[in-house]
Amino acid sequence: MSATPPITTKASTTGDPSSTSDSHEPQDSLKAGLKNRHLSMIAIGGVIGAGLFVGSGAGIAKAGPGILISYALAGLLVVLVMRMLGEMAAADPASGSFSAYADRALGRWAGFTIGWLYWFFWAVVLAVEATAGATILNGWIPAVPQWGWSLIVMIALTATNLVSVGSYGEFEFWFAGIKVVAIGVFILVAALAVFGVLPDTHAVGLTNLTGEGGFLPNGPGTILSGMLLVVFSFMGSEIVTLAAGESENPEKMVAKATNSVIWRIGIFYLGSILLVVTLLPWNDPEIVKVGPYVAVLNEIGIPHAGTVMDVIVLTAVLSCLNSGLYTASRMAFSLGQRGDAPKSFGQVDKRGVPAVAIWSSVAFGFVAVIFNYTSPDTVFNFLLNSSGAVALFVWLVICFSQLRMRRVIEREMPERHTVKMWFFPYLTYATIALIIFVVGYMFYDDAGRKQMIMSVVVGVLVLAVGLLLDRRRHRMRNESLARE
């Protein structure tokens, strides 16, 4: 699984992170086929999704220039959570990442619940991204129906993941590279336009930031509403900790990725969105109609901006599909190895790839794609809403796991404690409070209430199954001891 021996303090069924149990030792190991450059680019590109290029327009329309505060708050939350996750992952790189740590720190029920919810989230994302990619491709080549393009991209990226982990890493390296270059070029061009350096442009100053109703034209309450719109676009930053177990130097790469998350969010999100709201009035209808980045490029006078952005968005979609399939399969693999999924999920083929876990994940994705075309307003809408708040559940579990795992790492292996959460435990508690506040606000907010309620319902159902299985394991163990 990981390139280095795992922490010897595995969780028992009681959730004590300091107790040992050898009942779930892995029988198969993933191949360490990811190079350092792969993991570096996965870390950098992991926070750049299609939501940044397209979905950020809705946030700008909601909060105006104040969306910068929304992004800053959401970004701060991610930085703190990633620091906690990085602390655990650097000490013990594992394919199950936070699910495995929850298993050890909180109990089997916690690892089971958050692992399956996370798998469910990415399986649904596969359908969403496949449909988004198909829409773009169908616009270019309408002779192939949209469902046909969905099928093609799903099959292509499934094949990529089945070949080897190195194949996934190579594809993701180039996908992420294109995204990083694209956002970098946009920032450079937009910055030049802000200062009037480009031909036919003039320095815009702060007019668009303070005009049109001020920095918070719709009131301070929209900061939180805007945060709900943007917080989920950061989902994916944790992928690097799942991939670390298949890399050449997991501890070093996790530490590097964790330390770089601040500048990645600062430049790619805050930097680019600042340029958008500086160059354009927040209420410009083009921001929502064509997307903020295309609107800016059109304003500057860049020819064929829409086509260029379609290529970049397609790349982001394919990247998300590629990583989503990888992430879902590795979580399924980890669940299988820990006895929380069918044993076949935790096995690898001769190439060191968890083929059954990959096929199981993509099968659910294919079914979800079908529902997206046959029942978009019923079944697929339920899948989408019921997976929407999983990010917050994952982050909350990471926080509680780190509270317990910190003491274990310090006691059992201080030499591996290379990444440390700042101001522990105070910042951890503050992060928990902020996440709970966001969850509560989603119940209050009209737009987020339905999503949160459905996500909680699904979460409770999965938790109930986890608790029942945990009780069954306890009963079987006690019966076995009684017979002895």
Coordinates of C-alpha atoms in Angstrom, one line a residue, residues 39-435:
L39 CA 2.5 14.0 -7.7
S40 CA 3.7 17.6 -7.9
M41 CA 1.4 18.4 -10.8
I42 CA -1.5 16.4 -9.2
A43 CA -1.1 18.6 -6.1
I44 CA -0.9 21.9 -8.1
G45 CA -3.7 21.0 -10.5
G46 CA -6.0 19.4 -8.0
V47 CA -7.5 22.7 -6.9
I48 CA -8.2 23.8 -10.5
G49 CA -11.5 22.4 -11.7
A50 CA -14.1 23.3 -14.3
G51 CA -16.0 25.0 -11.5
L52 CA -13.3 27.7 -11.3
F53 CA -13.6 28.5 -15.0
V54 CA -17.4 28.3 -15.3
G55 CA -19.1 28.0 -11.9
S56 CA -17.4 31.0 -10.3
G57 CA -19.7 33.3 -12.3
A58 CA -22.7 32.4 -10.1
G59 CA -20.7 33.3 -7.0
I60 CA -19.7 36.7 -8.4
A61 CA -23.3 37.4 -9.4
K62 CA -24.4 36.5 -5.8
A63 CA -21.9 38.4 -3.8
G64 CA -20.4 40.9 -6.1
P65 CA -16.7 41.8 -5.4
G66 CA -17.3 40.5 -1.9
I67 CA -16.9 37.0 -3.4
L68 CA -13.2 37.5 -2.7
I69 CA -14.0 37.2 1.0
S70 CA -16.0 34.1 0.3
Y71 CA -13.1 32.5 -1.6
A72 CA -10.7 33.7 1.2
L73 CA -12.8 32.0 3.9
A74 CA -13.3 28.8 1.9
G75 CA -9.6 28.8 1.0
L76 CA -8.6 29.3 4.7
L77 CA -10.8 26.3 5.6
V78 CA -9.1 24.1 3.0
V79 CA -5.6 25.2 4.0
L80 CA -6.3 24.3 7.7
V81 CA -7.9 20.9 6.8
M82 CA -5.1 20.1 4.4
R83 CA -2.6 20.9 7.0
M84 CA -4.2 18.4 9.4
L85 CA -4.5 15.8 6.7
G86 CA -0.9 16.4 5.6
E87 CA 0.2 15.8 9.2
M88 CA -1.3 12.3 9.2
A89 CA -0.5 11.5 5.6
A90 CA 3.2 12.4 5.9
A91 CA 3.5 10.1 8.9
D92 CA 1.5 7.3 7.3
P93 CA 0.8 7.5 3.5
A94 CA -2.2 5.2 2.9
S95 CA -4.4 4.6 -0.1
G96 CA -7.5 5.2 2.1
S97 CA -6.1 8.5 3.4
F98 CA -8.6 10.2 5.8
S99 CA -10.9 7.1 5.8
A100 CA -8.0 4.9 7.0
Y101 CA -7.1 7.6 9.7
A102 CA -10.7 7.8 10.8
D103 CA -10.8 4.0 11.1
R104 CA -7.8 4.1 13.4
A105 CA -8.6 7.3 15.4
L106 CA -12.4 7.1 15.7
G107 CA -13.5 3.6 15.0
R108 CA -14.4 1.2 12.2
W109 CA -17.8 2.9 11.8
A110 CA -16.2 6.3 11.0
G111 CA -13.8 4.9 8.4
F112 CA -16.6 2.9 6.8
T113 CA -19.0 5.8 6.7
I114 CA -16.7 8.5 5.4
G115 CA -15.0 6.1 3.0
W116 CA -18.2 5.1 1.3
L117 CA -19.6 8.6 1.2
Y118 CA -16.4 9.8 -0.4
W119 CA -16.6 7.0 -3.0
F120 CA -20.2 7.9 -3.7
F121 CA -19.3 11.6 -4.2
W122 CA -16.7 10.8 -6.8
A123 CA -18.8 8.2 -8.5
V124 CA -21.5 10.9 -9.0
V125 CA -18.8 13.4 -10.1
L126 CA -17.9 10.9 -12.9
A127 CA -21.4 11.3 -14.3
V128 CA -21.4 15.0 -14.0
E129 CA -18.1 15.5 -15.6
A130 CA -18.7 13.0 -18.4
T131 CA -21.9 14.8 -19.3
A132 CA -20.1 18.2 -19.2
G133 CA -17.4 16.9 -21.5
A134 CA -19.9 15.4 -23.8
T135 CA -21.7 18.7 -24.1
I136 CA -18.6 20.5 -25.3
L137 CA -17.6 17.7 -27.7
N138 CA -21.1 17.4 -29.1
G139 CA -21.0 21.1 -29.9
W140 CA -17.8 20.5 -31.9
I141 CA -18.9 17.3 -33.6
P142 CA -22.7 17.1 -33.4
A143 CA -22.7 13.9 -35.6
V144 CA -21.9 12.0 -32.5
P145 CA -24.8 12.1 -30.0
Q146 CA -24.1 13.5 -26.5
W147 CA -24.6 10.1 -24.8
G148 CA -22.1 8.7 -27.3
W149 CA -19.4 11.2 -26.2
S150 CA -20.1 10.4 -22.6
L151 CA -19.5 6.8 -23.3
I152 CA -16.3 7.5 -25.2
V153 CA -14.7 9.7 -22.6
M154 CA -15.7 7.2 -19.8
I155 CA -14.2 4.2 -21.7
A156 CA -11.0 6.1 -22.6
L157 CA -10.2 7.2 -19.0
T158 CA -11.3 3.8 -17.6
A159 CA -8.7 2.2 -19.9
T160 CA -6.1 4.7 -18.8
N161 CA -6.6 3.8 -15.1
L162 CA -6.6 0.1 -15.9
V163 CA -3.3 0.1 -17.6
S164 CA -1.2 1.3 -14.6
V165 CA -1.1 4.0 -12.0
G166 CA 1.8 5.5 -14.0
S167 CA -0.6 5.9 -16.9
Y168 CA -3.0 7.7 -14.7
G169 CA -0.2 9.9 -13.4
E170 CA 1.1 10.7 -16.9
F171 CA -2.3 11.7 -18.2
E172 CA -3.0 13.8 -15.1
F173 CA 0.4 15.4 -15.4
W174 CA -0.5 16.8 -18.8
F175 CA -4.1 17.6 -18.0
A176 CA -3.0 19.5 -14.9
G177 CA -0.2 21.1 -16.8
I178 CA -2.6 22.6 -19.3
K179 CA -4.8 23.9 -16.6
V180 CA -1.9 25.5 -14.7
V181 CA -0.5 27.1 -17.9
A182 CA -4.0 28.4 -18.9
I183 CA -4.7 30.0 -15.6
G184 CA -1.2 31.4 -15.5
V185 CA -1.5 33.0 -18.9
F186 CA -4.9 34.4 -18.0
I187 CA -3.5 36.0 -14.8
L188 CA -0.6 37.5 -16.8
V189 CA -2.8 38.9 -19.6
A190 CA -5.5 40.1 -17.2
A191 CA -3.0 41.8 -15.0
L192 CA -1.5 43.6 -17.9
A193 CA -5.0 44.8 -18.9
V194 CA -5.7 46.0 -15.4
F195 CA -2.7 48.4 -15.6
G196 CA -3.5 49.4 -19.2
V197 CA -0.4 47.8 -20.7
L198 CA -2.1 45.9 -23.5
P199 CA -3.1 47.7 -26.7
D200 CA -6.5 49.4 -26.6
T201 CA -6.7 49.0 -22.8
H202 CA -6.5 51.6 -20.0
A203 CA -5.8 51.3 -16.3
V204 CA -9.2 50.5 -14.6
G205 CA -8.3 51.3 -11.0
L206 CA -10.8 50.3 -8.3
T207 CA -13.9 51.5 -10.2
N208 CA -15.4 48.0 -10.6
L209 CA -14.5 47.0 -7.0
T210 CA -16.1 49.9 -5.3
G211 CA -18.7 51.1 -7.9
E212 CA -22.0 49.4 -8.9
G213 CA -23.2 49.3 -5.3
G214 CA -19.9 49.0 -3.5
F215 CA -17.7 46.1 -2.5
L216 CA -20.7 44.3 -1.0
P217 CA -23.6 45.4 -3.2
N218 CA -26.1 42.8 -1.9
G219 CA -25.1 43.0 1.7
P220 CA -22.6 41.2 4.0
G221 CA -24.9 38.1 4.2
T222 CA -24.0 37.2 0.6
I223 CA -20.5 36.5 1.8
L224 CA -21.7 33.3 3.4
S225 CA -24.1 32.5 0.5
G226 CA -21.2 33.0 -1.9
M227 CA -19.0 30.7 0.3
L228 CA -21.6 27.9 -0.1
L229 CA -21.3 28.3 -3.9
V230 CA -17.5 28.1 -4.0
V231 CA -16.5 25.9 -1.1
F232 CA -17.2 22.7 -3.0
S233 CA -15.0 23.7 -5.8
F234 CA -12.0 23.0 -3.5
M235 CA -12.9 19.4 -3.3
G236 CA -10.0 17.5 -4.9
S237 CA -7.1 19.1 -3.0
E238 CA -7.0 16.0 -0.8
I239 CA -6.4 13.6 -3.8
V240 CA -2.6 14.0 -3.4
T241 CA -2.7 12.3 0.0
L242 CA -4.5 9.3 -1.5
A243 CA -2.0 9.1 -4.4
A244 CA 1.0 9.5 -2.0
G245 CA 1.0 5.8 -1.2
E246 CA 1.8 5.0 -4.8
S247 CA 4.6 7.5 -5.2
E248 CA 8.4 7.1 -4.9
N249 CA 8.8 9.4 -1.9
P250 CA 5.4 9.8 -0.2
E251 CA 6.4 11.6 3.0
K252 CA 8.4 14.2 1.1
M253 CA 5.7 14.8 -1.5
V254 CA 2.9 15.0 1.0
A255 CA 4.8 17.6 3.0
K256 CA 5.6 19.6 -0.2
A257 CA 1.9 19.5 -1.3
T258 CA 0.6 20.5 2.1
N259 CA 3.0 23.4 2.3
S260 CA 2.2 24.7 -1.1
V261 CA -1.6 24.7 -0.8
I262 CA -1.6 28.3 0.5
W263 CA 0.0 29.8 -2.6
R264 CA -1.9 27.5 -4.9
I265 CA -5.3 28.8 -3.6
G266 CA -4.0 32.3 -3.3
I267 CA -2.8 32.6 -6.9
F268 CA -5.2 30.4 -8.8
Y269 CA -8.5 31.3 -7.0
L270 CA -8.1 34.6 -5.2
G271 CA -5.6 36.1 -7.8
S272 CA -7.7 35.2 -10.9
I273 CA -11.1 36.1 -9.3
L274 CA -9.6 39.5 -8.1
L275 CA -8.6 40.3 -11.7
V276 CA -12.1 39.3 -13.0
V277 CA -14.0 41.6 -10.6
T278 CA -11.4 44.4 -11.2
L279 CA -11.8 44.3 -15.0
L280 CA -15.5 43.8 -15.2
P281 CA -18.5 45.1 -13.2
W282 CA -19.8 42.3 -11.0
N283 CA -23.3 42.6 -12.5
D284 CA -22.1 42.3 -16.1
P285 CA -24.5 39.6 -17.6
E286 CA -21.7 38.1 -19.6
I287 CA -20.1 36.8 -16.4
V288 CA -22.9 34.3 -15.9
K289 CA -23.8 33.9 -19.6
V290 CA -20.4 32.8 -20.9
G291 CA -18.3 32.5 -17.7
P292 CA -16.1 35.1 -16.0
Y293 CA -12.9 34.1 -17.8
V294 CA -14.4 34.2 -21.3
A295 CA -16.1 37.5 -20.4
V296 CA -12.7 39.0 -19.4
L297 CA -10.9 37.7 -22.5
N298 CA -13.7 39.1 -24.7
E299 CA -13.5 42.5 -22.9
I300 CA -9.7 42.6 -23.5
G301 CA -10.2 41.7 -27.1
I302 CA -8.6 38.2 -27.3
P303 CA -9.9 36.5 -30.5
H304 CA -11.8 33.2 -30.2
A305 CA -11.8 33.4 -26.4
G306 CA -14.9 31.2 -26.2
T307 CA -13.3 28.4 -28.2
V308 CA -10.0 28.6 -26.3
M309 CA -11.9 28.4 -23.0
D310 CA -13.9 25.4 -24.2
V311 CA -10.6 23.6 -24.8
I312 CA -9.4 24.5 -21.3
V313 CA -12.7 23.6 -19.7
L314 CA -12.7 20.2 -21.5
T315 CA -9.2 19.6 -20.2
A316 CA -10.4 20.4 -16.7
V317 CA -13.3 18.1 -17.1
L318 CA -11.1 15.2 -18.4
S319 CA -8.7 15.9 -15.5
C320 CA -11.5 15.7 -13.0
L321 CA -12.9 12.5 -14.6
N322 CA -9.4 10.9 -14.6
S323 CA -8.8 11.8 -11.0
G324 CA -12.3 11.0 -9.9
L325 CA -12.0 7.5 -11.2
Y326 CA -8.6 7.1 -9.6
T327 CA -9.8 8.5 -6.3
A328 CA -13.0 6.4 -6.1
S329 CA -11.2 3.2 -7.0
R330 CA -8.4 3.8 -4.4
M331 CA -11.0 4.5 -1.7
A332 CA -12.8 1.3 -2.7
F333 CA -9.5 -0.6 -2.6
S334 CA -8.8 0.7 0.9
L335 CA -12.3 -0.3 2.1
G336 CA -11.8 -3.7 0.6
Q337 CA -8.5 -4.2 2.4
R338 CA -10.0 -3.2 5.7
G339 CA -12.9 -5.5 5.3
D340 CA -15.4 -2.8 4.8
A341 CA -16.1 -3.7 1.1
P342 CA -16.0 -7.0 -0.8
K343 CA -12.6 -8.6 -0.6
S344 CA -12.1 -8.4 -4.4
F345 CA -12.1 -4.6 -4.1
G346 CA -8.8 -4.9 -2.1
Q347 CA -7.0 -7.0 -4.6
V348 CA -4.7 -5.9 -7.4
D349 CA -3.9 -7.5 -10.8
K350 CA -0.5 -8.3 -12.2
R351 CA 0.1 -4.6 -13.0
G352 CA -0.5 -3.6 -9.4
V353 CA -3.9 -2.0 -10.3
P354 CA -7.1 -2.6 -8.3
A355 CA -9.1 -3.6 -11.4
V356 CA -12.2 -4.7 -9.6
A357 CA -12.4 -1.5 -7.6
I358 CA -11.9 0.5 -10.8
W359 CA -14.7 -1.4 -12.7
S360 CA -17.0 -1.1 -9.7
S361 CA -16.5 2.6 -9.5
V362 CA -16.9 3.3 -13.2
A363 CA -20.0 1.0 -13.4
F364 CA -21.8 3.2 -10.9
G365 CA -20.6 6.2 -12.9
F366 CA -22.1 4.7 -16.1
V367 CA -25.4 4.1 -14.4
A368 CA -25.4 7.7 -13.1
V369 CA -24.7 8.9 -16.7
I370 CA -27.8 7.0 -17.9
F371 CA -29.9 8.5 -15.2
N372 CA -28.7 11.9 -16.2
Y373 CA -30.3 11.4 -19.6
T374 CA -33.3 9.4 -18.6
S375 CA -34.3 10.9 -15.2
P376 CA -32.4 14.2 -14.9
D377 CA -35.0 15.8 -12.6
T378 CA -35.6 12.8 -10.3
V379 CA -33.0 10.1 -9.8
F380 CA -30.0 12.1 -11.0
N381 CA -31.0 15.2 -9.1
F382 CA -31.2 13.1 -5.9
L383 CA -27.7 11.6 -6.5
L384 CA -26.4 15.1 -7.1
N385 CA -28.0 16.7 -4.0
S386 CA -27.3 13.8 -1.7
S387 CA -23.6 13.9 -2.5
G388 CA -23.3 17.7 -2.4
A389 CA -22.3 18.2 1.3
V390 CA -19.8 15.2 1.5
A391 CA -16.9 17.6 1.3
L392 CA -17.9 19.2 4.6
F393 CA -18.4 15.7 6.2
V394 CA -14.9 14.7 5.0
W395 CA -13.3 17.8 6.4
L396 CA -15.1 17.4 9.7
V397 CA -13.9 13.8 10.1
I398 CA -10.3 14.8 9.2
C399 CA -10.4 17.4 12.0
F400 CA -11.6 14.9 14.6
S401 CA -9.2 12.2 13.4
Q402 CA -6.2 14.6 13.7
L403 CA -7.2 15.5 17.3
R404 CA -6.5 11.8 18.3
M405 CA -3.8 10.8 15.8
R406 CA -1.6 13.7 16.8
R407 CA -0.9 12.2 20.2
V408 CA -0.3 8.7 18.6
I409 CA 2.2 10.1 16.1
E410 CA 4.1 12.1 18.8
R411 CA 4.2 9.1 21.1
E412 CA 4.9 6.2 18.6
M413 CA 7.0 7.8 15.8
P414 CA 8.1 11.3 16.4
E415 CA 10.7 10.9 13.6
R416 CA 7.8 10.9 11.1
H417 CA 6.2 14.0 12.5
T418 CA 7.5 16.2 9.7
V419 CA 4.3 18.1 9.1
K420 CA 2.6 19.7 12.1
M421 CA -0.8 21.5 12.4
W422 CA -0.3 25.1 13.5
F423 CA -1.3 26.0 17.1
F424 CA -2.6 22.6 17.9
P425 CA -5.2 22.0 19.2
Y426 CA -6.7 25.5 19.1
L427 CA -6.8 25.9 15.3
T428 CA -8.2 22.4 15.0
Y429 CA -11.1 23.3 17.3
A430 CA -11.6 26.6 15.4
T431 CA -11.7 24.7 12.1
I432 CA -14.3 22.3 13.5
A433 CA -16.4 25.3 14.7
L434 CA -16.2 26.9 11.3
I435 CA -17.2 23.7 9.4

